[in-house]
PDB file of C-alpha atoms and ligand atoms in Angstrom:
ATOM      1  CA  MET A   1     -16.678 -59.825 -34.196  1.00  0.00           C
ATOM      2  CA  SER A   2     -19.108 -61.097 -31.613  1.00  0.00           C
ATOM      3  CA  GLU A   3     -22.033 -59.020 -30.315  1.00  0.00           C
ATOM      4  CA  THR A   4     -20.265 -58.657 -26.920  1.00  0.00           C
ATOM      5  CA  ASP A   5     -17.089 -57.351 -28.599  1.00  0.00           C
ATOM      6  CA  ARG A   6     -19.122 -54.823 -30.586  1.00  0.00           C
ATOM      7  CA  ILE A   7     -20.811 -53.556 -27.379  1.00  0.00           C
ATOM      8  CA  LEU A   8     -17.421 -53.364 -25.637  1.00  0.00           C
ATOM      9  CA  ASN A   9     -15.879 -51.395 -28.511  1.00  0.00           C
ATOM     10  CA  ALA A  10     -18.823 -49.018 -28.612  1.00  0.00           C
ATOM     11  CA  ARG A  11     -18.340 -48.373 -24.869  1.00  0.00           C
ATOM     12  CA  LYS A  12     -14.634 -47.717 -25.384  1.00  0.00           C
ATOM     13  CA  ARG A  13     -15.374 -45.158 -28.109  1.00  0.00           C
ATOM     14  CA  LEU A  14     -17.882 -43.397 -25.872  1.00  0.00           C
ATOM     15  CA  LEU A  15     -15.361 -43.301 -23.064  1.00  0.00           C
ATOM     16  CA  LEU A  16     -12.749 -41.871 -25.406  1.00  0.00           C
ATOM     17  CA  LYS A  17     -15.107 -39.135 -26.592  1.00  0.00           C
ATOM     18  CA  ALA A  18     -15.778 -38.132 -23.029  1.00  0.00           C
ATOM     19  CA  GLU A  19     -12.047 -38.077 -22.255  1.00  0.00           C
ATOM     20  CA  GLN A  20     -11.284 -36.083 -25.381  1.00  0.00           C
ATOM     21  CA  ALA A  21     -13.797 -33.497 -24.306  1.00  0.00           C
ATOM     22  CA  PHE A  22     -11.501 -32.892 -21.311  1.00  0.00           C
ATOM     23  CA  GLY A  23      -8.404 -32.614 -23.471  1.00  0.00           C
ATOM     24  CA  VAL A  24      -7.131 -36.197 -23.332  1.00  0.00           C
ATOM     25  CA  GLU A  25      -6.318 -37.607 -26.744  1.00  0.00           C
ATOM     26  CA  ALA A  26      -6.291 -41.325 -25.986  1.00  0.00           C
ATOM     27  CA  VAL A  27      -7.121 -43.379 -22.953  1.00  0.00           C
ATOM     28  CA  THR A  28      -6.409 -46.770 -21.515  1.00  0.00           C
ATOM     29  CA  TRP A  29      -9.067 -48.770 -19.821  1.00  0.00           C
ATOM     30  CA  SER A  30      -9.768 -51.936 -17.988  1.00  0.00           C
ATOM     31  CA  ASP A  31     -12.414 -54.013 -19.651  1.00  0.00           C
ATOM     32  CA  THR A  32     -14.854 -56.316 -17.960  1.00  0.00           C
ATOM     33  CA  THR A  33     -12.523 -59.217 -18.542  1.00  0.00           C
ATOM     34  CA  GLY A  34      -9.804 -57.446 -16.524  1.00  0.00           C
ATOM     35  CA  GLY A  35      -7.488 -56.922 -19.492  1.00  0.00           C
ATOM     36  CA  ALA A  36      -5.903 -53.529 -20.137  1.00  0.00           C
ATOM     37  CA  GLY A  37      -6.420 -51.978 -23.543  1.00  0.00           C
ATOM     38  CA  SER A  38      -6.757 -48.681 -25.318  1.00  0.00           C
ATOM     39  CA  ALA A  39      -9.337 -46.840 -27.316  1.00  0.00           C
ATOM     40  CA  SER A  40      -9.273 -44.316 -30.059  1.00  0.00           C
ATOM     41  CA  GLY A  41     -11.983 -42.294 -31.731  1.00  0.00           C
ATOM     42  CA  ALA A  42     -12.277 -44.721 -34.608  1.00  0.00           C
ATOM     43  CA  ASP A  43     -13.452 -48.293 -34.747  1.00  0.00           C
ATOM     44  CA  ASP A  44     -10.542 -50.448 -33.555  1.00  0.00           C
ATOM     45  CA  SER A  45     -10.432 -52.339 -36.788  1.00  0.00           C
ATOM     46  CA  THR A  46     -10.058 -49.225 -38.968  1.00  0.00           C
ATOM     47  CA  SER A  47      -8.316 -46.880 -36.544  1.00  0.00           C
ATOM     48  CA  SER A  48      -6.131 -44.179 -38.079  1.00  0.00           C
ATOM     49  CA  LEU A  49      -5.610 -42.335 -34.780  1.00  0.00           C
ATOM     50  CA  PRO A  50      -2.510 -43.184 -32.756  1.00  0.00           C
ATOM     51  CA  LEU A  51      -3.154 -45.742 -30.126  1.00  0.00           C
ATOM     52  CA  PRO A  52      -1.622 -45.029 -26.785  1.00  0.00           C
ATOM     53  CA  ARG A  53       1.203 -47.336 -25.788  1.00  0.00           C
ATOM     54  CA  GLY A  54       2.185 -46.133 -22.373  1.00  0.00           C
ATOM     55  CA  PRO A  55       0.279 -45.092 -19.331  1.00  0.00           C
ATOM     56  CA  ARG A  56      -2.637 -42.747 -19.609  1.00  0.00           C
ATOM     57  CA  LYS A  57      -1.640 -39.227 -20.630  1.00  0.00           C
ATOM     58  CA  GLN A  58      -2.225 -36.545 -18.038  1.00  0.00           C
ATOM     59  CA  ALA A  59      -3.826 -33.272 -18.988  1.00  0.00           C
ATOM     60  CA  LYS A  60      -1.228 -30.483 -18.796  1.00  0.00           C
ATOM     61  CA  PRO A  61      -1.585 -28.656 -15.493  1.00  0.00           C
ATOM     62  CA  LYS A  62      -2.848 -25.158 -16.168  1.00  0.00           C
ATOM     63  CA  ALA A  63      -0.284 -22.411 -15.514  1.00  0.00           C
ATOM     64  CA  GLU A  64      -1.094 -20.633 -12.239  1.00  0.00           C
ATOM     65  CA  PRO A  65      -2.308 -17.082 -12.752  1.00  0.00           C
ATOM     66  CA  PRO A  66       0.314 -14.551 -11.591  1.00  0.00           C
ATOM     67  CA  ARG A  67      -0.033 -13.828  -7.877  1.00  0.00           C
ATOM     68  CA  PRO A  68      -0.699 -10.220  -6.898  1.00  0.00           C
ATOM     69  CA  LYS A  69       2.418  -8.381  -5.770  1.00  0.00           C
ATOM     70  CA  PRO A  70       2.603  -8.621  -1.988  1.00  0.00           C
ATOM     71  CA  VAL A  71       1.836  -5.320  -0.345  1.00  0.00           C
ATOM     72  CA  VAL A  72       2.772  -4.720   3.257  1.00  0.00           C
ATOM     73  CA  ASP A  73       0.680  -2.740   5.655  1.00  0.00           C
ATOM     74  CA  LEU A  74       1.926  -0.192   8.153  1.00  0.00           C
ATOM     75  CA  PHE A  75       3.491  -2.888  10.223  1.00  0.00           C
ATOM     76  CA  GLY A  76       5.075  -4.939   7.501  1.00  0.00           C
ATOM     77  CA  ASN A  77       2.265  -7.516   7.344  1.00  0.00           C
ATOM     78  CA  SER A  78       1.366  -8.618   3.881  1.00  0.00           C
ATOM     79  CA  VAL A  79      -2.046  -7.503   2.657  1.00  0.00           C
ATOM     80  CA  THR A  80      -3.709  -8.264  -0.670  1.00  0.00           C
ATOM     81  CA  ALA A  81      -2.929  -5.684  -3.288  1.00  0.00           C
ATOM     82  CA  THR A  82      -5.800  -3.484  -4.366  1.00  0.00           C
ATOM     83  CA  LYS A  83      -5.914  -1.628  -7.658  1.00  0.00           C
ATOM     84  CA  ALA A  84      -4.733   1.548  -5.965  1.00  0.00           C
ATOM     85  CA  ASP A  85      -1.841  -0.260  -4.286  1.00  0.00           C
ATOM     86  CA  ALA A  86      -0.745  -1.624  -7.629  1.00  0.00           C
ATOM     87  CA  THR A  87       0.467   1.771  -8.834  1.00  0.00           C
ATOM     88  CA  PRO A  88       4.258   1.655  -8.874  1.00  0.00           C
ATOM     89  CA  PRO A  89       5.557   3.968  -6.155  1.00  0.00           C
ATOM     90  CA  ASP A  90       7.861   5.823  -8.524  1.00  0.00           C
ATOM     91  CA  ASP A  91       5.261   6.431 -11.213  1.00  0.00           C
ATOM     92  CA  PRO A  92       5.012  10.256 -11.194  1.00  0.00           C
ATOM     93  CA  LEU A  93       1.687  11.779 -10.179  1.00  0.00           C
ATOM     94  CA  PRO A  94      -0.465  12.351 -13.234  1.00  0.00           C
ATOM     95  CA  GLY A  95      -1.592  15.737 -14.510  1.00  0.00           C
ATOM     96  CA  GLU A  96      -0.431  19.241 -13.782  1.00  0.00           C
ATOM     97  CA  PRO A  97      -0.495  20.896 -10.355  1.00  0.00           C
ATOM     98  CA  LEU A  98      -3.714  22.870  -9.887  1.00  0.00           C
ATOM     99  CA  PRO A  99      -3.896  26.627  -9.304  1.00  0.00           C
ATOM    100  CA  VAL A 100      -3.764  27.399  -5.576  1.00  0.00           C
ATOM    101  CA  GLU A 101      -7.429  28.507  -5.353  1.00  0.00           C
ATOM    102  CA  GLU A 102      -8.493  25.231  -6.948  1.00  0.00           C
ATOM    103  CA  ARG A 103      -6.380  23.270  -4.464  1.00  0.00           C
ATOM    104  CA  VAL A 104      -8.035  25.120  -1.562  1.00  0.00           C
ATOM    105  CA  LYS A 105     -11.449  24.370  -3.022  1.00  0.00           C
ATOM    106  CA  GLN A 106     -10.731  20.691  -3.554  1.00  0.00           C
ATOM    107  CA  LEU A 107      -9.054  20.230  -0.181  1.00  0.00           C
ATOM    108  CA  THR A 108     -12.079  21.812   1.463  1.00  0.00           C
ATOM    109  CA  VAL A 109     -14.463  19.540  -0.430  1.00  0.00           C
ATOM    110  CA  LEU A 110     -12.342  16.513   0.458  1.00  0.00           C
ATOM    111  CA  ASP A 111     -12.452  17.452   4.126  1.00  0.00           C
ATOM    112  CA  GLN A 112     -16.053  18.572   4.453  1.00  0.00           C
ATOM    113  CA  THR A 113     -17.736  16.182   2.060  1.00  0.00           C
ATOM    114  CA  HIS A 114     -15.672  13.052   2.545  1.00  0.00           C
ATOM    115  CA  VAL A 115     -13.476  13.041   5.636  1.00  0.00           C
ATOM    116  CA  THR A 116     -15.566  14.851   8.251  1.00  0.00           C
ATOM    117  CA  GLY A 117     -18.453  12.375   8.209  1.00  0.00           C
ATOM    118  CA  CYS A 118     -16.420   9.349   7.198  1.00  0.00           C
ATOM    119  CA  THR A 119     -17.590   5.993   8.548  1.00  0.00           C
ATOM    120  CA  LYS A 120     -15.397   3.780   6.380  1.00  0.00           C
ATOM    121  CA  CYS A 121     -13.723   2.093   9.349  1.00  0.00           C
ATOM    122  CA  VAL A 122     -14.386   1.431  13.019  1.00  0.00           C
ATOM    123  CA  LEU A 123     -12.325   4.421  14.161  1.00  0.00           C
ATOM    124  CA  HIS A 124     -15.323   6.674  13.511  1.00  0.00           C
ATOM    125  CA  GLU A 125     -17.113   5.009  16.440  1.00  0.00           C
ATOM    126  CA  THR A 126     -14.646   6.292  19.027  1.00  0.00           C
ATOM    127  CA  ARG A 127     -13.392   9.566  17.555  1.00  0.00           C
ATOM    128  CA  THR A 128     -14.448  12.967  18.809  1.00  0.00           C
ATOM    129  CA  GLN A 129     -13.797  14.472  15.400  1.00  0.00           C
ATOM    130  CA  THR A 130     -11.722  13.843  12.309  1.00  0.00           C
ATOM    131  CA  VAL A 131      -8.315  15.466  11.894  1.00  0.00           C
ATOM    132  CA  PHE A 132      -7.940  16.326   8.242  1.00  0.00           C
ATOM    133  CA  GLY A 133      -4.551  18.014   8.340  1.00  0.00           C
ATOM    134  CA  GLU A 134      -3.579  21.613   7.752  1.00  0.00           C
ATOM    135  CA  GLY A 135      -1.114  23.924   6.131  1.00  0.00           C
ATOM    136  CA  ALA A 136      -0.338  25.733   2.923  1.00  0.00           C
ATOM    137  CA  PRO A 137      -2.127  24.271  -0.121  1.00  0.00           C
ATOM    138  CA  ASP A 138       1.039  24.963  -2.120  1.00  0.00           C
ATOM    139  CA  ALA A 139       3.514  23.839   0.542  1.00  0.00           C
ATOM    140  CA  ARG A 140       6.911  22.765  -0.740  1.00  0.00           C
ATOM    141  CA  LEU A 141       7.288  20.488   2.268  1.00  0.00           C
ATOM    142  CA  MET A 142       4.745  18.029   3.674  1.00  0.00           C
ATOM    143  CA  PHE A 143       5.017  16.109   6.934  1.00  0.00           C
ATOM    144  CA  ILE A 144       3.100  12.862   7.318  1.00  0.00           C
ATOM    145  CA  GLY A 145       2.521  11.377  10.771  1.00  0.00           C
ATOM    146  CA  GLU A 146       0.726   8.256  11.914  1.00  0.00           C
ATOM    147  CA  GLY A 147      -2.612   9.392  13.297  1.00  0.00           C
ATOM    148  CA  PRO A 148      -4.233  11.808  15.730  1.00  0.00           C
ATOM    149  CA  GLY A 149      -3.670  11.453  19.457  1.00  0.00           C
ATOM    150  CA  GLN A 150      -5.877  12.733  22.244  1.00  0.00           C
ATOM    151  CA  ASN A 151      -5.090  16.436  21.781  1.00  0.00           C
ATOM    152  CA  GLU A 152      -5.614  16.222  18.047  1.00  0.00           C
ATOM    153  CA  ASP A 153      -8.889  14.317  18.512  1.00  0.00           C
ATOM    154  CA  GLU A 154     -10.104  17.061  20.852  1.00  0.00           C
ATOM    155  CA  THR A 155      -9.031  20.000  18.698  1.00  0.00           C
ATOM    156  CA  GLY A 156      -9.400  18.591  15.200  1.00  0.00           C
ATOM    157  CA  ARG A 157      -5.852  19.755  14.351  1.00  0.00           C
ATOM    158  CA  PRO A 158      -2.768  17.646  13.607  1.00  0.00           C
ATOM    159  CA  PHE A 159       0.305  17.611  15.836  1.00  0.00           C
ATOM    160  CA  VAL A 160      -0.821  19.942  18.592  1.00  0.00           C
ATOM    161  CA  GLY A 161       0.206  17.845  21.618  1.00  0.00           C
ATOM    162  CA  ARG A 162       3.712  17.402  23.000  1.00  0.00           C
ATOM    163  CA  ALA A 163       4.945  15.703  19.842  1.00  0.00           C
ATOM    164  CA  GLY A 164       3.412  18.554  17.868  1.00  0.00           C
ATOM    165  CA  GLN A 165       5.281  21.130  19.916  1.00  0.00           C
ATOM    166  CA  LEU A 166       8.523  19.367  19.103  1.00  0.00           C
ATOM    167  CA  LEU A 167       7.551  19.219  15.436  1.00  0.00           C
ATOM    168  CA  ASP A 168       6.959  22.989  15.570  1.00  0.00           C
ATOM    169  CA  LYS A 169      10.509  23.412  16.920  1.00  0.00           C
ATOM    170  CA  MET A 170      11.896  21.234  14.167  1.00  0.00           C
ATOM    171  CA  ILE A 171      10.070  23.275  11.520  1.00  0.00           C
ATOM    172  CA  ASP A 172      11.291  26.472  13.142  1.00  0.00           C
ATOM    173  CA  ALA A 173      14.886  25.216  13.213  1.00  0.00           C
ATOM    174  CA  MET A 174      14.628  24.637   9.464  1.00  0.00           C
ATOM    175  CA  GLY A 175      13.830  28.318   9.025  1.00  0.00           C
ATOM    176  CA  LEU A 176      10.212  27.572   8.105  1.00  0.00           C
ATOM    177  CA  SER A 177       6.864  28.298   9.716  1.00  0.00           C
ATOM    178  CA  ARG A 178       4.128  25.803  10.505  1.00  0.00           C
ATOM    179  CA  GLU A 179       1.807  27.731   8.180  1.00  0.00           C
ATOM    180  CA  SER A 180       4.183  27.343   5.234  1.00  0.00           C
ATOM    181  CA  VAL A 181       4.276  23.527   5.335  1.00  0.00           C
ATOM    182  CA  PHE A 182       1.463  20.944   5.159  1.00  0.00           C
ATOM    183  CA  ILE A 183       0.920  18.488   8.008  1.00  0.00           C
ATOM    184  CA  ALA A 184      -1.172  15.350   7.582  1.00  0.00           C
ATOM    185  CA  ASN A 185      -1.525  11.862   8.990  1.00  0.00           C
ATOM    186  CA  VAL A 186      -1.946   8.362   7.596  1.00  0.00           C
ATOM    187  CA  VAL A 187      -5.313   8.004   9.386  1.00  0.00           C
ATOM    188  CA  LYS A 188      -7.679  10.859  10.128  1.00  0.00           C
ATOM    189  CA  CYS A 189      -9.294   9.474  13.284  1.00  0.00           C
ATOM    190  CA  ARG A 190      -7.665   8.719  16.618  1.00  0.00           C
ATOM    191  CA  PRO A 191      -7.147   5.023  17.247  1.00  0.00           C
ATOM    192  CA  PRO A 192      -8.404   4.151  20.762  1.00  0.00           C
ATOM    193  CA  ASN A 193      -5.679   4.405  23.405  1.00  0.00           C
ATOM    194  CA  ASN A 194      -3.308   5.641  20.699  1.00  0.00           C
ATOM    195  CA  ARG A 195      -2.816   2.133  19.369  1.00  0.00           C
ATOM    196  CA  GLN A 196      -1.393   1.792  15.885  1.00  0.00           C
ATOM    197  CA  PRO A 197      -3.969   1.821  13.080  1.00  0.00           C
ATOM    198  CA  THR A 198      -4.767  -1.617  11.679  1.00  0.00           C
ATOM    199  CA  ALA A 199      -4.222  -2.592   8.067  1.00  0.00           C
ATOM    200  CA  ASP A 200      -7.974  -2.280   7.385  1.00  0.00           C
ATOM    201  CA  GLU A 201      -8.159   1.186   8.925  1.00  0.00           C
ATOM    202  CA  THR A 202      -5.136   2.272   6.943  1.00  0.00           C
ATOM    203  CA  ALA A 203      -6.524   0.884   3.705  1.00  0.00           C
ATOM    204  CA  ALA A 204      -9.839   2.653   4.301  1.00  0.00           C
ATOM    205  CA  CYS A 205      -8.280   6.019   5.132  1.00  0.00           C
ATOM    206  CA  THR A 206      -5.218   6.435   2.945  1.00  0.00           C
ATOM    207  CA  PRO A 207      -7.071   7.402  -0.240  1.00  0.00           C
ATOM    208  CA  TYR A 208      -7.661  10.709   1.590  1.00  0.00           C
ATOM    209  CA  LEU A 209      -3.955  11.134   2.264  1.00  0.00           C
ATOM    210  CA  LEU A 210      -3.056  10.304  -1.317  1.00  0.00           C
ATOM    211  CA  GLU A 211      -5.569  12.869  -2.524  1.00  0.00           C
ATOM    212  CA  GLN A 212      -4.028  15.463  -0.193  1.00  0.00           C
ATOM    213  CA  VAL A 213      -0.533  14.787  -1.543  1.00  0.00           C
ATOM    214  CA  GLN A 214      -1.829  14.877  -5.091  1.00  0.00           C
ATOM    215  CA  LEU A 215      -3.476  18.269  -4.515  1.00  0.00           C
ATOM    216  CA  VAL A 216      -0.648  19.920  -2.546  1.00  0.00           C
ATOM    217  CA  ARG A 217       2.140  18.403  -4.662  1.00  0.00           C
ATOM    218  CA  PRO A 218       4.970  19.124  -2.262  1.00  0.00           C
ATOM    219  CA  GLU A 219       8.544  18.966  -3.509  1.00  0.00           C
ATOM    220  CA  VAL A 220       9.580  16.974  -0.456  1.00  0.00           C
ATOM    221  CA  ILE A 221       7.696  14.674   1.931  1.00  0.00           C
ATOM    222  CA  VAL A 222       9.017  13.895   5.395  1.00  0.00           C
ATOM    223  CA  THR A 223       7.447  10.803   6.933  1.00  0.00           C
ATOM    224  CA  LEU A 224       7.495  10.844  10.708  1.00  0.00           C
ATOM    225  CA  GLY A 225       8.027   7.425  12.238  1.00  0.00           C
ATOM    226  CA  LEU A 226       7.793   3.855  11.087  1.00  0.00           C
ATOM    227  CA  PRO A 227       4.085   3.446  10.217  1.00  0.00           C
ATOM    228  CA  ALA A 228       4.009   6.491   7.917  1.00  0.00           C
ATOM    229  CA  SER A 229       7.368   5.608   6.358  1.00  0.00           C
ATOM    230  CA  ARG A 230       6.423   2.005   5.771  1.00  0.00           C
ATOM    231  CA  TYR A 231       3.054   2.910   4.329  1.00  0.00           C
ATOM    232  CA  MET A 232       4.381   5.487   1.893  1.00  0.00           C
ATOM    233  CA  LEU A 233       7.289   3.329   0.789  1.00  0.00           C
ATOM    234  CA  ASN A 234       5.386   0.044   0.813  1.00  0.00           C
ATOM    235  CA  SER A 235       8.270  -1.344   2.793  1.00  0.00           C
ATOM    236  CA  SER A 236       8.777  -3.579   5.784  1.00  0.00           C
ATOM    237  CA  LEU A 237      12.275  -2.300   6.572  1.00  0.00           C
ATOM    238  CA  SER A 238      13.174  -0.915   9.976  1.00  0.00           C
ATOM    239  CA  MET A 239      13.347   2.791  10.698  1.00  0.00           C
ATOM    240  CA  GLY A 240      17.111   2.476  10.997  1.00  0.00           C
ATOM    241  CA  LYS A 241      17.284   1.249   7.408  1.00  0.00           C
ATOM    242  CA  LEU A 242      14.727   3.675   5.980  1.00  0.00           C
ATOM    243  CA  ARG A 243      15.663   6.977   7.597  1.00  0.00           C
ATOM    244  CA  GLY A 244      18.443   9.323   6.584  1.00  0.00           C
ATOM    245  CA  ARG A 245      18.368   8.584   2.876  1.00  0.00           C
ATOM    246  CA  TRP A 246      16.316   9.745  -0.033  1.00  0.00           C
ATOM    247  CA  HIS A 247      13.456   7.743  -1.456  1.00  0.00           C
ATOM    248  CA  THR A 248      11.059   8.670  -4.234  1.00  0.00           C
ATOM    249  CA  TRP A 249       7.305   8.528  -3.927  1.00  0.00           C
ATOM    250  CA  ARG A 250       5.504   9.072  -7.239  1.00  0.00           C
ATOM    251  CA  GLY A 251       8.216  11.475  -8.386  1.00  0.00           C
ATOM    252  CA  ILE A 252       8.396  13.312  -5.036  1.00  0.00           C
ATOM    253  CA  GLN A 253      11.523  13.141  -2.877  1.00  0.00           C
ATOM    254  CA  LEU A 254      10.752  11.472   0.430  1.00  0.00           C
ATOM    255  CA  MET A 255      12.835  11.491   3.604  1.00  0.00           C
ATOM    256  CA  PRO A 256      11.801   9.247   6.512  1.00  0.00           C
ATOM    257  CA  THR A 257      12.854  10.333   9.975  1.00  0.00           C
ATOM    258  CA  TYR A 258      12.014   9.483  13.565  1.00  0.00           C
ATOM    259  CA  HIS A 259       8.604  10.504  14.908  1.00  0.00           C
ATOM    260  CA  PRO A 260       8.801  13.438  17.343  1.00  0.00           C
ATOM    261  CA  ALA A 261       7.061  11.250  19.962  1.00  0.00           C
ATOM    262  CA  TYR A 262       9.971   8.793  19.673  1.00  0.00           C
ATOM    263  CA  VAL A 263      12.459  11.660  19.999  1.00  0.00           C
ATOM    264  CA  LEU A 264      10.656  12.716  23.201  1.00  0.00           C
ATOM    265  CA  ARG A 265      10.782   9.184  24.553  1.00  0.00           C
ATOM    266  CA  SER A 266      14.422   8.828  23.672  1.00  0.00           C
ATOM    267  CA  TYR A 267      15.471  12.383  24.360  1.00  0.00           C
ATOM    268  CA  ASN A 268      19.219  12.251  24.030  1.00  0.00           C
ATOM    269  CA  GLU A 269      21.780  14.028  21.925  1.00  0.00           C
ATOM    270  CA  LYS A 270      22.273  11.130  19.543  1.00  0.00           C
ATOM    271  CA  THR A 271      18.585  10.934  18.554  1.00  0.00           C
ATOM    272  CA  ARG A 272      18.263  14.690  18.271  1.00  0.00           C
ATOM    273  CA  ARG A 273      21.380  14.929  16.097  1.00  0.00           C
ATOM    274  CA  THR A 274      20.128  12.086  13.906  1.00  0.00           C
ATOM    275  CA  VAL A 275      16.800  13.798  13.244  1.00  0.00           C
ATOM    276  CA  TRP A 276      18.483  17.127  12.697  1.00  0.00           C
ATOM    277  CA  GLY A 277      20.803  15.498  10.175  1.00  0.00           C
ATOM    278  CA  ASP A 278      17.780  14.153   8.273  1.00  0.00           C
ATOM    279  CA  LEU A 279      16.128  17.569   8.316  1.00  0.00           C
ATOM    280  CA  GLN A 280      19.286  19.242   7.075  1.00  0.00           C
ATOM    281  CA  MET A 281      19.205  16.963   4.047  1.00  0.00           C
ATOM    282  CA  VAL A 282      15.650  18.151   3.472  1.00  0.00           C
ATOM    283  CA  MET A 283      16.739  21.785   3.801  1.00  0.00           C
ATOM    284  CA  GLU A 284      19.467  21.216   1.263  1.00  0.00           C
ATOM    285  CA  ALA A 285      17.012  19.631  -1.174  1.00  0.00           C
ATOM    286  CA  LEU A 286      14.710  22.635  -0.795  1.00  0.00           C
ATOM    287  CA  GLY A 287      17.568  25.086  -1.228  1.00  0.00           C
ATOM    288  CA  LEU A 288      17.135  26.438   2.288  1.00  0.00           C
ATOM    289  CA  GLN A 289      20.052  28.069   4.027  1.00  0.00           C
ATOM    290  CA  LEU A 290      21.808  25.654   6.340  1.00  0.00           C
ATOM    291  CA  PRO A 291      22.938  27.019   9.683  1.00  0.00           C
ATOM    292  CA  SER A 292      26.703  27.521   9.830  1.00  0.00           C
ATOM    293  CA  SER A 293      26.918  25.206  12.823  1.00  0.00           C
ATOM    294  CA  SER A 294      24.384  22.484  13.619  1.00  0.00           C
TER     295      SER A 294
HETATM  296  N1  LIG B   1       1.150  11.873  16.273  1.00  0.00           N
HETATM  297  C1  LIG B   1       0.872  11.760  14.978  1.00  0.00           C
HETATM  298  O1  LIG B   1       1.363  10.876  14.297  1.00  0.00           O
HETATM  299  N2  LIG B   1       0.028  12.630  14.446  1.00  0.00           N
HETATM  300  C2  LIG B   1      -0.507  13.630  15.125  1.00  0.00           C
HETATM  301  O2  LIG B   1      -1.254  14.386  14.546  1.00  0.00           O
HETATM  302  C3  LIG B   1      -0.169  13.737  16.479  1.00  0.00           C
HETATM  303  C4  LIG B   1       0.656  12.838  17.042  1.00  0.00           C
END
């Protein structure tokens, strides 16, 4: 073997070592004379490793890591799943319900220590005050709306404007009192000009709502309108598809229905009957006496 051949072979072995380091067992090359050849880890003359015959082997493409489950925001837009979002919606809430005094204590701490001074999203810049929510800490029924409007922003109480007055009538028609249920919203600060909360605002605020539900542990949740229904159900379906049938949220029965503000905007017998039908299903689930004629 000439000196040149020995140098060439040494180069081929070096090249092979480098390739093997990246997971390629054998390589082809073009030598300085333009001829194609192959190299193995051993000296060509004594090689016991298989020599490649075909084209250069490709490293196996690495399997893509599983993509996070798409999560939709209030408006059906996909947002990246967070750890909290990853909890399956029908996984029952952990732990036992707390004694009522403990719930009051923890709800108060949540409001005063976390929600009242919250600056987690831009809504704090334009709010007058936060609207935590209110009602019985051991309510069997919880209503969840979208977010405070002007009246709520001014008073610090949920559903006290025109939509709130209609909600009061709905609660009354069910044979319940406002004090016996719990009323909360997806976001605790009024979005400027009553626009819908953004995905970021919702993501920042909803841990408070989830904590409220966890503490109150209602038997039934009624979501009022599309944003609240979509958020709770992690769904992008329309209100027409979601409302009027039972869903489960972490072991709690959930009934979506139209938002009272929508009922006011579309104040006709059909809409009113539809909502009343949804509420009657809720009454039945709670074992409340249904009126003889609706
Ligand atoms: N609309 C809502 O969704 N929530 C309120 O508190 C008031 C109006």
